[in-house]
PDB file of C-alpha atoms in Angstrom:
ATOM      1  CA  ALA I  23      -0.255  -0.333   0.982  1.00 62.00           C
ATOM      2  CA  VAL I  24       2.228   2.069   0.609  1.00 63.00           C
ATOM      3  CA  ARG I  25       4.736   1.790  -2.518  1.00 62.00           C
ATOM      4  CA  ARG I  26       1.046   2.000  -4.187  1.00 64.00           C
ATOM      5  CA  CYS I  27       0.672   5.552  -2.230  1.00 65.00           C
ATOM      6  CA  ALA I  28       4.608   6.705  -2.989  1.00 65.00           C
ATOM      7  CA  VAL I  29       4.002   6.116  -6.913  1.00 65.00           C
ATOM      8  CA  GLN I  30       0.633   7.631  -7.448  1.00 61.00           C
ATOM      9  CA  VAL I  31       2.420  10.748  -4.933  1.00 63.00           C
ATOM     10  CA  LEU I  32       5.237  11.116  -7.521  1.00 60.00           C
ATOM     11  CA  CYS I  33       3.380  10.712 -10.576  1.00 59.00           C
ATOM     12  CA  LYS I  34       1.281  14.245  -8.949  1.00 60.00           C
ATOM     13  CA  LEU I  35       4.638  15.495  -7.914  1.00 58.00           C
ATOM     14  CA  ALA I  36       6.154  15.727 -11.219  1.00 62.00           C
ATOM     15  CA  PRO I  37       6.928  18.406 -12.485  1.00 56.00           C
ATOM     16  CA  LEU I  38       4.994  18.583 -16.428  1.00 55.00           C
ATOM     17  CA  PRO I  39       7.576  20.035 -19.568  1.00 51.00           C
ATOM     18  CA  ASP I  40       5.916  23.056 -21.098  1.00 50.00           C
ATOM     19  CA  LEU I  41       5.324  22.057 -24.264  1.00 46.00           C
ATOM     20  CA  ASP I  42       3.558  24.756 -25.133  1.00 47.00           C
ATOM     21  CA  GLY I  43       7.529  26.597 -24.559  1.00 50.00           C
ATOM     22  CA  ASP I  44       5.188  29.453 -21.937  1.00 48.00           C
ATOM     23  CA  SER I  45       7.649  29.364 -19.659  1.00 48.00           C
ATOM     24  CA  GLU I  46       8.520  32.855 -17.575  1.00 50.00           C
ATOM     25  CA  SER I  47      11.351  30.996 -15.866  1.00 51.00           C
ATOM     26  CA  GLY I  48      12.950  30.255 -18.961  1.00 54.00           C
ATOM     27  CA  GLY I  49      15.513  27.486 -20.383  1.00 62.00           C
ATOM     28  CA  ALA I  50      17.168  25.983 -17.104  1.00 64.00           C
ATOM     29  CA  ALA I  51      14.018  25.798 -15.573  1.00 61.00           C
ATOM     30  CA  ALA I  52      12.686  24.287 -18.026  1.00 60.00           C
ATOM     31  CA  ALA I  53      15.300  21.598 -18.405  1.00 65.00           C
ATOM     32  CA  ASP I  54      15.423  20.840 -14.948  1.00 69.00           C
ATOM     33  CA  ALA I  55      11.384  19.591 -14.813  1.00 66.00           C
ATOM     34  CA  SER I  56      12.370  17.469 -18.257  1.00 68.00           C
ATOM     35  CA  SER I  57      15.008  16.050 -16.352  1.00 74.00           C
ATOM     36  CA  ALA I  58      12.261  15.639 -13.011  1.00 75.00           C
ATOM     37  CA  ALA I  59       9.755  13.780 -15.535  1.00 75.00           C
ATOM     38  CA  VAL I  60      11.867  11.419 -16.881  1.00 79.00           C
ATOM     39  CA  ALA I  61      13.606  10.942 -13.238  1.00 80.00           C
ATOM     40  CA  ALA I  62      10.282  10.411 -11.955  1.00 81.00           C
ATOM     41  CA  THR I  63       9.297   8.395 -15.238  1.00 83.00           C
ATOM     42  CA  ALA I  64      12.450   5.836 -14.419  1.00 85.00           C
ATOM     43  CA  ALA I  65      10.813   5.727 -11.178  1.00 83.00           C
ATOM     44  CA  ALA I  66       7.086   4.724 -12.416  1.00 84.00           C
ATOM     45  CA  ALA I  67       8.634   1.922 -14.264  1.00 86.00           C
ATOM     46  CA  ALA I  68      10.545   0.501 -11.596  1.00 88.00           C
ATOM     47  CA  ALA I  69       7.602  -0.233  -9.702  1.00 87.00           C
ATOM     48  CA  LEU I  70       6.251  -2.405 -12.682  1.00 89.00           C
ATOM     49  CA  GLU I  71       8.992  -5.349 -11.412  1.00 91.00           C
ATOM     50  CA  SER I  72       6.040  -5.533  -7.470  1.00 89.00           C
ATOM     51  CA  SER I  73       4.706  -8.092  -6.159  1.00 90.00           C
ATOM     52  CA  SER I  74       1.049  -6.597  -5.620  1.00 90.00           C
ATOM     53  CA  ALA I  75      -0.924  -6.267  -8.988  1.00 91.00           C
ATOM     54  CA  LYS I  76      -2.034  -2.649  -8.019  1.00 90.00           C
ATOM     55  CA  VAL I  77       1.336  -1.920  -8.038  1.00 87.00           C
ATOM     56  CA  ARG I  78       1.890  -2.041 -11.128  1.00 90.00           C
ATOM     57  CA  GLN I  79      -1.652  -1.423 -12.907  1.00 89.00           C
ATOM     58  CA  THR I  80      -0.758   2.427 -10.003  1.00 86.00           C
ATOM     59  CA  ALA I  81       2.634   2.454 -11.911  1.00 86.00           C
ATOM     60  CA  ILE I  82       0.711   2.147 -15.345  1.00 87.00           C
ATOM     61  CA  GLU I  83      -1.462   4.825 -14.528  1.00 85.00           C
ATOM     62  CA  ALA I  84       1.352   6.977 -13.237  1.00 84.00           C
ATOM     63  CA  LEU I  85       3.366   6.751 -16.917  1.00 85.00           C
ATOM     64  CA  GLN I  86       0.241   7.490 -18.716  1.00 83.00           C
ATOM     65  CA  GLN I  87      -0.074  10.733 -17.247  1.00 80.00           C
ATOM     66  CA  LEU I  88       3.364  11.766 -16.411  1.00 78.00           C
ATOM     67  CA  THR I  89       3.905  10.877 -20.437  1.00 77.00           C
ATOM     68  CA  ALA I  90       0.429  12.157 -21.514  1.00 71.00           C
ATOM     69  CA  PRO I  91       1.374  15.702 -21.716  1.00 58.00           C
ATOM     70  CA  CYS I  92       4.359  14.416 -24.035  1.00 55.00           C
ATOM     71  CA  ASN I  93       1.823  12.158 -26.959  1.00 52.00           C
ATOM     72  CA  ARG I  94      -0.176  15.236 -27.262  1.00 48.00           C
ATOM     73  CA  ASP I  95       1.674  15.638 -31.289  1.00 46.00           C
ATOM     74  CA  GLY I  96       0.176  11.526 -31.746  1.00 46.00           C
ATOM     75  CA  GLY I  97       2.984  10.318 -29.789  1.00 45.00           C
ATOM     76  CA  THR I  98       6.336  11.135 -31.062  1.00 45.00           C
ATOM     77  CA  GLY I  99       7.001  13.503 -28.432  1.00 43.00           C
ATOM     78  CA  ALA I 100       6.524  17.053 -28.681  1.00 45.00           C
ATOM     79  CA  GLY I 101       9.770  18.441 -28.511  1.00 45.00           C
ATOM     80  CA  ARG I 102      12.454  18.433 -26.536  1.00 45.00           C
ATOM     81  CA  TYR I 103      10.222  17.271 -24.338  1.00 47.00           C
ATOM     82  CA  GLY I 104       9.904  13.759 -26.687  1.00 70.00           C
ATOM     83  CA  GLU I 105      12.595  12.873 -23.642  1.00 76.00           C
ATOM     84  CA  VAL I 106      10.315  12.097 -21.012  1.00 77.00           C
ATOM     85  CA  ALA I 107       7.935  10.409 -23.618  1.00 79.00           C
ATOM     86  CA  ALA I 108      11.370   8.189 -24.604  1.00 82.00           C
ATOM     87  CA  ALA I 109      12.224   7.981 -21.076  1.00 84.00           C
ATOM     88  CA  ALA I 110       8.895   6.140 -20.508  1.00 86.00           C
ATOM     89  CA  ALA I 111       8.761   3.561 -23.383  1.00 88.00           C
ATOM     90  CA  THR I 112      12.519   2.477 -23.274  1.00 89.00           C
ATOM     91  CA  GLU I 113      11.968   1.867 -19.234  1.00 89.00           C
ATOM     92  CA  ALA I 114       8.916  -0.620 -19.929  1.00 91.00           C
ATOM     93  CA  ALA I 115      10.461  -2.318 -22.480  1.00 93.00           C
ATOM     94  CA  ALA I 116      13.617  -2.680 -20.037  1.00 93.00           C
ATOM     95  CA  ARG I 117      11.414  -5.194 -18.299  1.00 93.00           C
ATOM     96  CA  LEU I 118       9.792  -7.132 -21.450  1.00 96.00           C
ATOM     97  CA  THR I 119      12.524  -9.788 -20.734  1.00 95.00           C
ATOM     98  CA  HIS I 120      11.928  -9.681 -16.588  1.00 95.00           C
ATOM     99  CA  ARG I 121      11.721 -12.878 -14.889  1.00 95.00           C
ATOM    100  CA  SER I 122       8.529 -12.786 -13.466  1.00 95.00           C
ATOM    101  CA  PRO I 123       5.365 -12.826 -16.297  1.00 96.00           C
ATOM    102  CA  LYS I 124       2.887 -10.917 -15.166  1.00 95.00           C
ATOM    103  CA  VAL I 125       5.631  -7.209 -15.167  1.00 95.00           C
ATOM    104  CA  ARG I 126       6.167  -9.204 -18.821  1.00 96.00           C
ATOM    105  CA  LEU I 127       2.548  -8.291 -19.136  1.00 95.00           C
ATOM    106  CA  ASP I 128       2.793  -5.445 -17.088  1.00 93.00           C
ATOM    107  CA  ALA I 129       5.111  -4.127 -19.192  1.00 94.00           C
ATOM    108  CA  LEU I 130       3.111  -4.730 -22.716  1.00 95.00           C
ATOM    109  CA  ALA I 131       0.151  -3.289 -21.196  1.00 92.00           C
ATOM    110  CA  ALA I 132       2.658  -0.113 -20.575  1.00 91.00           C
ATOM    111  CA  LEU I 133       4.455   0.746 -23.846  1.00 91.00           C
ATOM    112  CA  GLY I 134      -0.240  -0.123 -25.498  1.00 89.00           C
ATOM    113  CA  SER I 135      -1.219   3.038 -24.162  1.00 86.00           C
ATOM    114  CA  LEU I 136       1.849   4.907 -23.831  1.00 84.00           C
ATOM    115  CA  VAL I 137       3.294   4.938 -27.342  1.00 81.00           C
ATOM    116  CA  ARG I 138       2.040   4.970 -31.081  1.00 80.00           C
ATOM    117  CA  GLY I 139       4.077   5.667 -34.070  1.00 80.00           C
ATOM    118  CA  SER I 140       6.855   3.118 -32.999  1.00 78.00           C
ATOM    119  CA  SER I 141       8.900   1.378 -35.868  1.00 71.00           C
ATOM    120  CA  GLY I 142      12.166  -0.119 -34.983  1.00 84.00           C
ATOM    121  CA  ARG I 143      13.867  -1.233 -31.711  1.00 89.00           C
ATOM    122  CA  LEU I 144      10.962  -0.754 -30.011  1.00 91.00           C
ATOM    123  CA  VAL I 145       8.455  -2.524 -32.678  1.00 92.00           C
ATOM    124  CA  ARG I 146      11.613  -5.363 -32.511  1.00 93.00           C
ATOM    125  CA  ARG I 147      11.677  -6.097 -28.758  1.00 94.00           C
ATOM    126  CA  VAL I 148       7.651  -6.525 -29.170  1.00 94.00           C
ATOM    127  CA  VAL I 149       8.238  -9.071 -31.679  1.00 93.00           C
ATOM    128  CA  ARG I 150      10.308 -11.276 -29.963  1.00 94.00           C
ATOM    129  CA  CYS I 151       7.166 -11.444 -26.772  1.00 95.00           C
ATOM    130  CA  LEU I 152       5.411 -13.659 -29.762  1.00 90.00           C
ATOM    131  CA  VAL I 153       7.583 -16.360 -28.646  1.00 90.00           C
ATOM    132  CA  ASP I 154       7.170 -16.092 -24.833  1.00 93.00           C
ATOM    133  CA  ARG I 155       6.981 -19.665 -23.877  1.00 94.00           C
ATOM    134  CA  ASN I 156       3.458 -17.546 -21.952  1.00 95.00           C
ATOM    135  CA  ALA I 157       0.268 -17.181 -23.712  1.00 90.00           C
ATOM    136  CA  ALA I 158      -0.918 -14.895 -22.701  1.00 94.00           C
ATOM    137  CA  ILE I 159       2.176 -12.531 -22.895  1.00 95.00           C
ATOM    138  CA  ARG I 160       1.991 -13.370 -26.850  1.00 90.00           C
ATOM    139  CA  ARG I 161      -1.919 -12.028 -26.995  1.00 90.00           C
ATOM    140  CA  SER I 162      -0.889  -9.105 -25.310  1.00 93.00           C
ATOM    141  CA  ALA I 163       2.009  -8.581 -27.642  1.00 93.00           C
ATOM    142  CA  LEU I 164      -0.226  -9.292 -31.067  1.00 88.00           C
ATOM    143  CA  VAL I 165      -2.152  -7.210 -29.390  1.00 89.00           C
ATOM    144  CA  THR I 166       0.457  -3.967 -28.551  1.00 92.00           C
ATOM    145  CA  LEU I 167       2.499  -4.436 -31.891  1.00 90.00           C
ATOM    146  CA  GLY I 168      -1.780  -3.714 -33.527  1.00 86.00           C
ATOM    147  CA  LYS I 169      -1.466  -0.322 -30.882  1.00 88.00           C
ATOM    148  CA  LEU I 170       2.507   0.358 -31.366  1.00 88.00           C
ATOM    149  CA  ALA I 171       3.825   0.112 -35.041  1.00 88.00           C
ATOM    150  CA  LYS I 172       4.104   3.127 -37.559  1.00 88.00           C
ATOM    151  CA  ARG I 173       2.176   2.445 -40.515  1.00 87.00           C
ATOM    152  CA  GLY I 174       3.907   0.367 -42.925  1.00 88.00           C
ATOM    153  CA  ASP I 175       6.500  -0.615 -40.262  1.00 88.00           C
ATOM    154  CA  VAL I 176       8.304  -3.964 -42.042  1.00 89.00           C
ATOM    155  CA  VAL I 177       8.966  -6.048 -38.941  1.00 89.00           C
ATOM    156  CA  ALA I 178       5.300  -5.321 -37.956  1.00 87.00           C
ATOM    157  CA  VAL I 179       3.574  -5.983 -41.450  1.00 87.00           C
ATOM    158  CA  ARG I 180       5.932  -8.997 -41.441  1.00 87.00           C
ATOM    159  CA  THR I 181       5.590 -10.625 -38.325  1.00 86.00           C
ATOM    160  CA  LEU I 182       1.869 -10.161 -38.192  1.00 81.00           C
ATOM    161  CA  VAL I 183       1.394 -11.092 -42.103  1.00 81.00           C
ATOM    162  CA  GLY I 184       3.109 -14.704 -40.519  1.00 80.00           C
ATOM    163  CA  TYR I 185       0.571 -14.988 -38.124  1.00 74.00           C
ATOM    164  CA  LEU I 186      -1.809 -15.116 -40.523  1.00 75.00           C
ATOM    165  CA  GLY I 187      -1.354 -18.648 -41.635  1.00 78.00           C
ATOM    166  CA  HIS I 188      -1.307 -19.192 -37.414  1.00 74.00           C
ATOM    167  CA  ARG I 189      -3.920 -22.506 -37.675  1.00 79.00           C
ATOM    168  CA  LYS I 190      -5.384 -21.130 -34.174  1.00 78.00           C
ATOM    169  CA  GLU I 191      -8.036 -19.068 -35.519  1.00 78.00           C
ATOM    170  CA  LYS I 192      -7.627 -16.970 -32.587  1.00 76.00           C
ATOM    171  CA  VAL I 193      -3.902 -15.781 -33.479  1.00 68.00           C
ATOM    172  CA  ARG I 194      -5.497 -15.068 -36.399  1.00 69.00           C
ATOM    173  CA  ARG I 195      -7.887 -12.780 -35.502  1.00 72.00           C
ATOM    174  CA  ARG I 196      -5.624 -11.074 -33.227  1.00 68.00           C
ATOM    175  CA  ALA I 197      -3.634 -10.449 -35.749  1.00 64.00           C
ATOM    176  CA  VAL I 198      -6.297  -9.322 -37.728  1.00 62.00           C
ATOM    177  CA  LEU I 199      -7.659  -6.432 -35.208  1.00 58.00           C
TER     178      LEU I 199
END
């Protein structure tokens, strides 16, 4: 309960970068706010490793709130503050290989809710989850891939086309959606 509360408070107190450049305090204060937001993002992402499902869910919600202003432009990050969104994605992706299937599953959920229009390394990391020994993670990876991959991403498209021929109807259906 304490860790969950701490993640919630961290999210509420972490500075949000001034994306519109309206800050009266200038560049140094904006850089400090961005740096603090990145640090808060790393701390919230660390809570994804909790053994408590409630703490992990709170961490996902905190990451969503911390990165929401950075994702106003469709998920690519606005200006120099895209580093907050990038930090959140990097932190969540780092947990895709965690020993706990629950952590891997919540990391996929976080990525699916945080990132849009991605390609490259992040897509490849999610694709690797499609061969996880845990069926729930494989399903979640398909859904996450559909949410985060940039339209026309070659790796995502080729991977999904391959799943269209899968022997199980549920897998084929998810690849289409």
